[in-house]
Short mmCIF file of C-alpha atoms in Angstrom, two decimals:
data_model
loop_
_atom_site.label_atom_id
_atom_site.label_comp_id
_atom_site.label_asym_id
_atom_site.label_seq_id
_atom_site.Cartn_x
_atom_site.Cartn_y
_atom_site.Cartn_z
CA UNK A 1 338.79 300.68 78.45
CA UNK A 2 335.30 300.45 76.95
CA UNK A 3 333.69 301.10 80.36
CA UNK A 4 335.99 304.08 80.87
CA UNK A 5 335.02 305.53 77.47
CA UNK A 6 331.32 305.06 78.20
CA UNK A 7 331.62 306.80 81.58
CA UNK A 8 333.44 309.72 79.99
CA UNK A 9 330.82 310.03 77.26
CA UNK A 10 328.05 310.01 79.88
CA UNK A 11 329.79 312.92 81.61
CA UNK A 12 329.90 314.93 78.38
CA UNK A 13 326.32 316.32 78.71
CA UNK A 14 327.07 317.49 82.28
CA UNK A 15 330.22 319.27 81.12
CA UNK A 16 328.37 320.95 78.27
CA UNK A 17 325.59 321.93 80.68
CA UNK A 18 328.13 323.70 82.89
CA UNK A 19 329.63 325.44 79.85
CA UNK A 20 326.19 326.56 78.66
CA UNK A 21 325.36 328.05 82.08
CA UNK A 22 328.67 329.92 82.29
CA UNK A 23 328.39 331.30 78.75
CA UNK A 24 324.75 332.30 79.21
CA UNK A 25 325.51 334.20 82.42
CA UNK A 26 328.55 335.97 80.99
CA UNK A 27 326.80 337.05 77.80
CA UNK A 28 323.87 338.52 79.70
CA UNK A 29 326.20 340.24 82.16
CA UNK A 30 327.78 342.29 79.35
CA UNK A 31 326.35 345.83 79.25
CA UNK A 32 324.10 346.61 76.32
CA UNK A 33 320.80 345.50 74.85
CA UNK A 34 321.09 342.57 72.38
CA UNK A 35 317.73 343.47 70.85
CA UNK A 36 318.83 347.07 70.22
CA UNK A 37 322.09 345.92 68.60
CA UNK A 38 320.24 343.40 66.46
CA UNK A 39 317.75 346.02 65.31
CA UNK A 40 320.40 348.60 64.50
CA UNK A 41 320.94 352.18 65.71
CA UNK A 42 318.17 353.65 63.55
CA UNK A 43 315.45 351.19 64.53
CA UNK A 44 312.33 352.39 66.30
CA UNK A 45 311.39 351.29 69.78
CA UNK A 46 308.57 349.20 68.32
CA UNK A 47 311.06 347.26 66.17
CA UNK A 48 313.31 346.64 69.17
CA UNK A 49 310.37 345.45 71.24
CA UNK A 50 309.29 343.11 68.43
CA UNK A 51 312.76 341.51 68.40
CA UNK A 52 312.55 341.03 72.16
CA UNK A 53 309.22 339.25 71.71
CA UNK A 54 310.44 337.12 68.78
CA UNK A 55 313.52 335.87 70.64
CA UNK A 56 312.05 335.74 74.13
CA UNK A 57 314.37 338.46 75.44
CA UNK A 58 311.49 340.06 77.37
CA UNK A 59 311.30 337.06 79.72
CA UNK A 60 313.29 336.57 82.95
CA UNK A 61 316.82 335.18 82.51
CA UNK A 62 315.96 331.88 84.16
CA UNK A 63 313.05 331.39 81.78
CA UNK A 64 315.23 332.31 78.81
CA UNK A 65 317.82 329.73 79.84
CA UNK A 66 315.22 326.97 80.32
CA UNK A 67 313.79 327.70 76.85
CA UNK A 68 317.30 327.66 75.36
CA UNK A 69 318.13 324.38 77.11
CA UNK A 70 314.98 322.75 75.75
CA UNK A 71 315.98 323.84 72.25
CA UNK A 72 319.46 322.34 72.68
CA UNK A 73 317.95 319.00 73.70
CA UNK A 74 316.08 318.99 70.39
CA UNK A 75 319.22 319.89 68.40
CA UNK A 76 318.21 323.53 67.97
CA UNK A 77 320.85 326.16 68.85
CA UNK A 78 318.54 329.05 68.09
CA UNK A 79 318.47 331.58 65.26
CA UNK A 80 320.98 334.30 64.47
CA UNK A 81 319.96 337.89 65.19
CA UNK A 82 321.86 339.03 62.08
CA UNK A 83 320.86 336.55 59.39
CA UNK A 84 317.68 335.10 60.98
CA UNK A 85 318.95 331.65 59.95
CA UNK A 86 319.49 328.70 62.30
CA UNK A 87 322.81 328.83 64.15
CA UNK A 88 323.40 325.14 63.43
CA UNK A 89 323.50 325.91 59.69
CA UNK A 90 326.22 328.51 60.20
CA UNK A 91 328.22 326.06 62.30
CA UNK A 92 327.87 323.32 59.68
CA UNK A 93 329.28 325.71 57.06
CA UNK A 94 332.18 327.11 59.12
CA UNK A 95 333.23 324.17 61.33
CA UNK A 96 335.02 322.18 58.57
CA UNK A 97 337.29 325.17 57.83
CA UNK A 98 338.22 325.51 61.51
CA UNK A 99 338.94 321.80 61.89
CA UNK A 100 341.04 321.87 58.71
CA UNK A 101 343.10 324.81 59.99
CA UNK A 102 343.50 323.36 63.49
CA UNK A 103 344.53 319.94 62.18
CA UNK A 104 347.07 321.51 59.82
CA UNK A 105 348.52 323.65 62.62
CA UNK A 106 348.80 320.64 64.93
CA UNK A 107 350.41 318.58 62.18
CA UNK A 108 353.06 321.27 61.70
CA UNK A 109 353.70 321.45 65.44
CA UNK A 110 354.09 317.68 65.79
CA UNK A 111 356.05 316.96 62.61
CA UNK A 112 358.53 319.77 63.25
CA UNK A 113 358.65 319.86 67.05
CA UNK A 114 359.13 316.19 67.95
CA UNK A 115 361.97 315.42 65.47
CA UNK A 116 363.79 318.61 66.49
CA UNK A 117 363.42 317.68 70.16
CA UNK A 118 364.73 314.15 69.55
CA UNK A 119 367.71 315.50 67.60
CA UNK A 120 368.49 317.97 70.40
CA UNK A 121 368.25 315.18 73.02
CA UNK A 122 370.76 313.09 71.09
CA UNK A 123 373.20 316.03 71.13
CA UNK A 124 372.51 317.90 74.40
CA UNK A 125 374.02 321.35 74.81
CA UNK A 126 374.98 321.34 71.15
CA UNK A 127 374.30 323.93 68.48
CA UNK A 128 370.79 322.63 67.68
CA UNK A 129 369.91 322.36 71.36
CA UNK A 130 370.96 325.94 72.11
CA UNK A 131 369.21 327.24 68.99
CA UNK A 132 365.99 325.43 69.96
CA UNK A 133 366.07 326.98 73.41
CA UNK A 134 366.27 330.47 71.91
CA UNK A 135 363.60 329.75 69.31
CA UNK A 136 361.31 328.25 71.98
CA UNK A 137 361.38 331.46 73.99
CA UNK A 138 360.76 333.51 70.84
CA UNK A 139 357.94 331.27 69.62
CA UNK A 140 356.11 331.21 72.95
CA UNK A 141 356.47 334.97 73.45
CA UNK A 142 355.32 336.14 70.00
CA UNK A 143 351.56 336.78 69.64
CA UNK A 144 349.88 334.79 66.91
CA UNK A 145 348.39 337.78 65.10
CA UNK A 146 351.81 339.48 64.94
CA UNK A 147 353.47 336.35 63.54
CA UNK A 148 350.68 336.06 60.99
CA UNK A 149 351.16 339.63 59.81
CA UNK A 150 354.92 339.08 59.48
CA UNK A 151 354.41 335.92 57.41
CA UNK A 152 351.80 337.65 55.28
CA UNK A 153 354.05 340.65 54.65
CA UNK A 154 357.05 338.50 53.68
CA UNK A 155 355.56 335.58 51.73
CA UNK A 156 352.56 337.36 50.18
CA UNK A 157 353.37 341.05 49.77
CA UNK A 158 357.14 340.88 49.25
CA UNK A 159 357.70 337.51 47.55
CA UNK A 160 354.22 336.94 46.15
CA UNK A 161 354.43 333.20 46.72
CA UNK A 162 351.25 332.63 48.71
CA UNK A 163 347.79 334.22 48.80
CA UNK A 164 347.38 336.47 51.85
CA UNK A 165 343.75 335.69 52.72
CA UNK A 166 340.82 333.43 51.93
CA UNK A 167 340.31 329.68 51.65
CA UNK A 168 340.48 327.56 48.54
CA UNK A 169 343.61 325.71 47.47
CA UNK A 170 346.33 324.25 49.70
CA UNK A 171 348.35 327.47 49.20
CA UNK A 172 345.68 329.39 51.11
CA UNK A 173 346.15 327.02 54.06
CA UNK A 174 349.92 327.38 54.47
CA UNK A 175 350.21 330.84 56.02
CA UNK A 176 347.40 330.50 58.62
CA UNK A 177 348.49 326.93 59.46
CA UNK A 178 352.10 327.95 60.06
CA UNK A 179 350.94 330.99 62.04
CA UNK A 180 348.87 328.71 64.24
CA UNK A 181 351.34 325.83 64.54
CA UNK A 182 354.79 327.43 64.77
CA UNK A 183 354.47 328.61 68.41
CA UNK A 184 353.65 325.04 69.43
CA UNK A 185 356.72 323.66 67.64
CA UNK A 186 358.64 325.14 70.57
CA UNK A 187 356.40 323.37 73.09
CA UNK A 188 356.72 319.95 71.47
CA UNK A 189 360.45 320.27 70.82
CA UNK A 190 361.31 321.19 74.41
CA UNK A 191 359.07 318.49 75.85
CA UNK A 192 360.40 315.86 73.43
CA UNK A 193 363.94 316.84 74.36
CA UNK A 194 363.39 316.61 78.11
CA UNK A 195 361.48 313.32 78.02
CA UNK A 196 363.93 311.72 75.60
CA UNK A 197 366.87 312.76 77.80
CA UNK A 198 365.22 311.02 80.76
CA UNK A 199 364.48 307.85 78.79
CA UNK A 200 367.88 307.66 77.09
CA UNK A 201 369.50 307.48 80.53
CA UNK A 202 367.58 304.35 81.55
CA UNK A 203 369.28 300.97 82.04
CA UNK A 204 367.33 299.18 79.32
CA UNK A 205 368.59 301.72 76.77
CA UNK A 206 372.19 301.02 77.76
CA UNK A 207 371.45 297.29 77.58
CA UNK A 208 370.09 297.69 74.06
CA UNK A 209 373.23 299.52 72.99
CA UNK A 210 375.36 296.79 74.63
CA UNK A 211 373.52 294.12 72.61
CA UNK A 212 374.43 295.93 69.42
CA UNK A 213 370.95 297.27 68.57
CA UNK A 214 371.31 300.01 65.92
CA UNK A 215 370.99 303.54 67.27
CA UNK A 216 367.95 304.48 65.22
CA UNK A 217 366.06 301.44 66.58
CA UNK A 218 367.02 302.31 70.15
CA UNK A 219 365.86 305.89 69.72
CA UNK A 220 362.68 305.46 67.69
CA UNK A 221 361.48 302.02 68.81
CA UNK A 222 362.49 301.77 72.47
CA UNK A 223 363.03 305.33 73.71
CA UNK A 224 360.36 307.23 71.78
CA UNK A 225 357.59 304.77 72.63
CA UNK A 226 358.26 305.27 76.34
CA UNK A 227 358.55 309.05 75.97
CA UNK A 228 355.29 309.30 74.02
CA UNK A 229 352.82 309.57 76.91
CA UNK A 230 353.82 313.12 77.98
CA UNK A 231 353.75 314.15 74.31
CA UNK A 232 350.25 312.72 73.87
CA UNK A 233 349.14 314.55 77.01
CA UNK A 234 350.40 317.85 75.65
CA UNK A 235 348.75 317.05 72.31
CA UNK A 236 345.34 316.98 74.01
CA UNK A 237 345.99 320.20 75.91
CA UNK A 238 347.43 322.06 72.93
CA UNK A 239 344.61 321.01 70.61
CA UNK A 240 342.26 323.07 72.76
CA UNK A 241 344.70 325.97 72.70
CA UNK A 242 344.98 325.69 68.92
CA UNK A 243 341.20 325.89 68.61
CA UNK A 244 341.28 329.05 70.70
CA UNK A 245 344.17 330.46 68.68
CA UNK A 246 342.33 329.71 65.45
CA UNK A 247 339.78 332.38 66.42
CA UNK A 248 342.39 335.14 66.01
CA UNK A 249 344.22 333.57 63.06
CA UNK A 250 340.96 333.19 61.12
CA UNK A 251 340.26 336.87 61.59
CA UNK A 252 343.76 337.91 60.44
CA UNK A 253 343.67 335.77 57.29
CA UNK A 254 339.93 336.14 56.56
CA UNK A 255 339.64 332.38 56.95
CA UNK A 256 335.92 331.46 56.80
CA UNK A 257 335.92 329.33 59.95
CA UNK A 258 333.84 329.06 63.09
CA UNK A 259 336.23 331.26 65.08
CA UNK A 260 335.67 334.19 62.73
CA UNK A 261 331.96 333.41 62.78
CA UNK A 262 332.04 333.66 66.58
CA UNK A 263 334.04 336.91 66.70
CA UNK A 264 331.59 338.62 64.34
CA UNK A 265 328.76 337.39 66.56
CA UNK A 266 330.45 338.72 69.72
CA UNK A 267 330.83 342.16 68.14
CA UNK A 268 327.14 342.15 67.16
CA UNK A 269 325.99 340.65 70.52
CA UNK A 270 324.44 337.77 68.55
CA UNK A 271 324.08 335.69 71.71
CA UNK A 272 322.67 332.52 70.16
CA UNK A 273 325.59 332.27 67.72
CA UNK A 274 328.12 332.87 70.51
CA UNK A 275 326.50 330.26 72.77
CA UNK A 276 326.27 327.69 69.99
CA UNK A 277 329.86 328.06 68.77
CA UNK A 278 331.32 327.90 72.28
CA UNK A 279 329.30 324.75 73.02
CA UNK A 280 330.67 323.11 69.86
CA UNK A 281 334.22 324.18 70.75
CA UNK A 282 333.81 322.70 74.23
CA UNK A 283 332.44 319.42 72.88
CA UNK A 284 335.40 319.07 70.49
CA UNK A 285 337.93 319.68 73.26
CA UNK A 286 336.27 317.12 75.54
CA UNK A 287 336.15 314.48 72.79
CA UNK A 288 339.80 315.05 71.85
CA UNK A 289 340.87 314.64 75.47
CA UNK A 290 338.81 311.45 75.69
CA UNK A 291 340.72 310.10 72.68
CA UNK A 292 343.99 311.08 74.37
CA UNK A 293 343.01 309.22 77.55
CA UNK A 294 342.18 306.12 75.52
CA UNK A 295 345.50 306.39 73.68
CA UNK A 296 347.37 305.96 77.00
CA UNK A 297 346.25 302.35 77.17
CA UNK A 298 347.48 301.68 73.64
CA UNK A 299 350.87 303.24 74.33
CA UNK A 300 351.35 301.57 77.71
CA UNK A 301 349.33 298.39 78.42
CA UNK A 302 350.28 298.67 82.10
CA UNK A 303 347.88 301.59 82.49
CA UNK A 304 344.59 300.43 83.99
CA UNK A 305 341.36 302.38 83.75
CA UNK A 306 339.65 302.41 87.12
#
């Protein structure tokens, strides 16, 4: 397992290199002059040209990318066109808020989705099972920003229970976390149901019942441990989706995270901020999926890492 982890970590720079190339090409393919947008609509041509010189935007694209790559290797993600401060400082300020929101949303999805799926598997085609099927379709179909506005209107404007925007106390976290996590409750509940139904039909489960093992031990000790691998796989995939969804949720709730930081940079064509935030997002997703791969061996010792 250690060799596998080392090989995956050695591949991380190559993955980030590919991401950096793709992001660099796409940002420079967008119509518009980043220097003009950074200078503002009323800036003179001399001011725009000075920004091009300061940030190396007057050089060929290949030269710009090589310069940017050299900066990355030294831990420098460039400077923001808007604030003239290092991008890494903005990421250090906003990343904890994004990780907090993403972790809370994932916790809601797991703690609600998996128990509901197990309960539905124990009573297939029952009331809970049918209700979960309907809610799963609704949860997957509803856009995150729309769900967030509904929750904000009901719990903040009508009932006055929770603050609508901002970050501070745990009350500020509830609405954006539920907005982010509720659609994935449907994913985890349906997957938990299907995998548990498969496992509960196995011979060793019937043998455990025949030996008089209590039902809760059969379900949570024997069945759930064998149904956990697909759930862990989806955890790794959905964590990346939650990070992407956090970008919109942060904007709706004025959550001071890295997603909101990136959206503001995209609007302003602040290319160094956009490149830096996407690289950090990509690195987080790769590391989380590495942890998921390592967790397979802990859940099932039969799995060998080639």
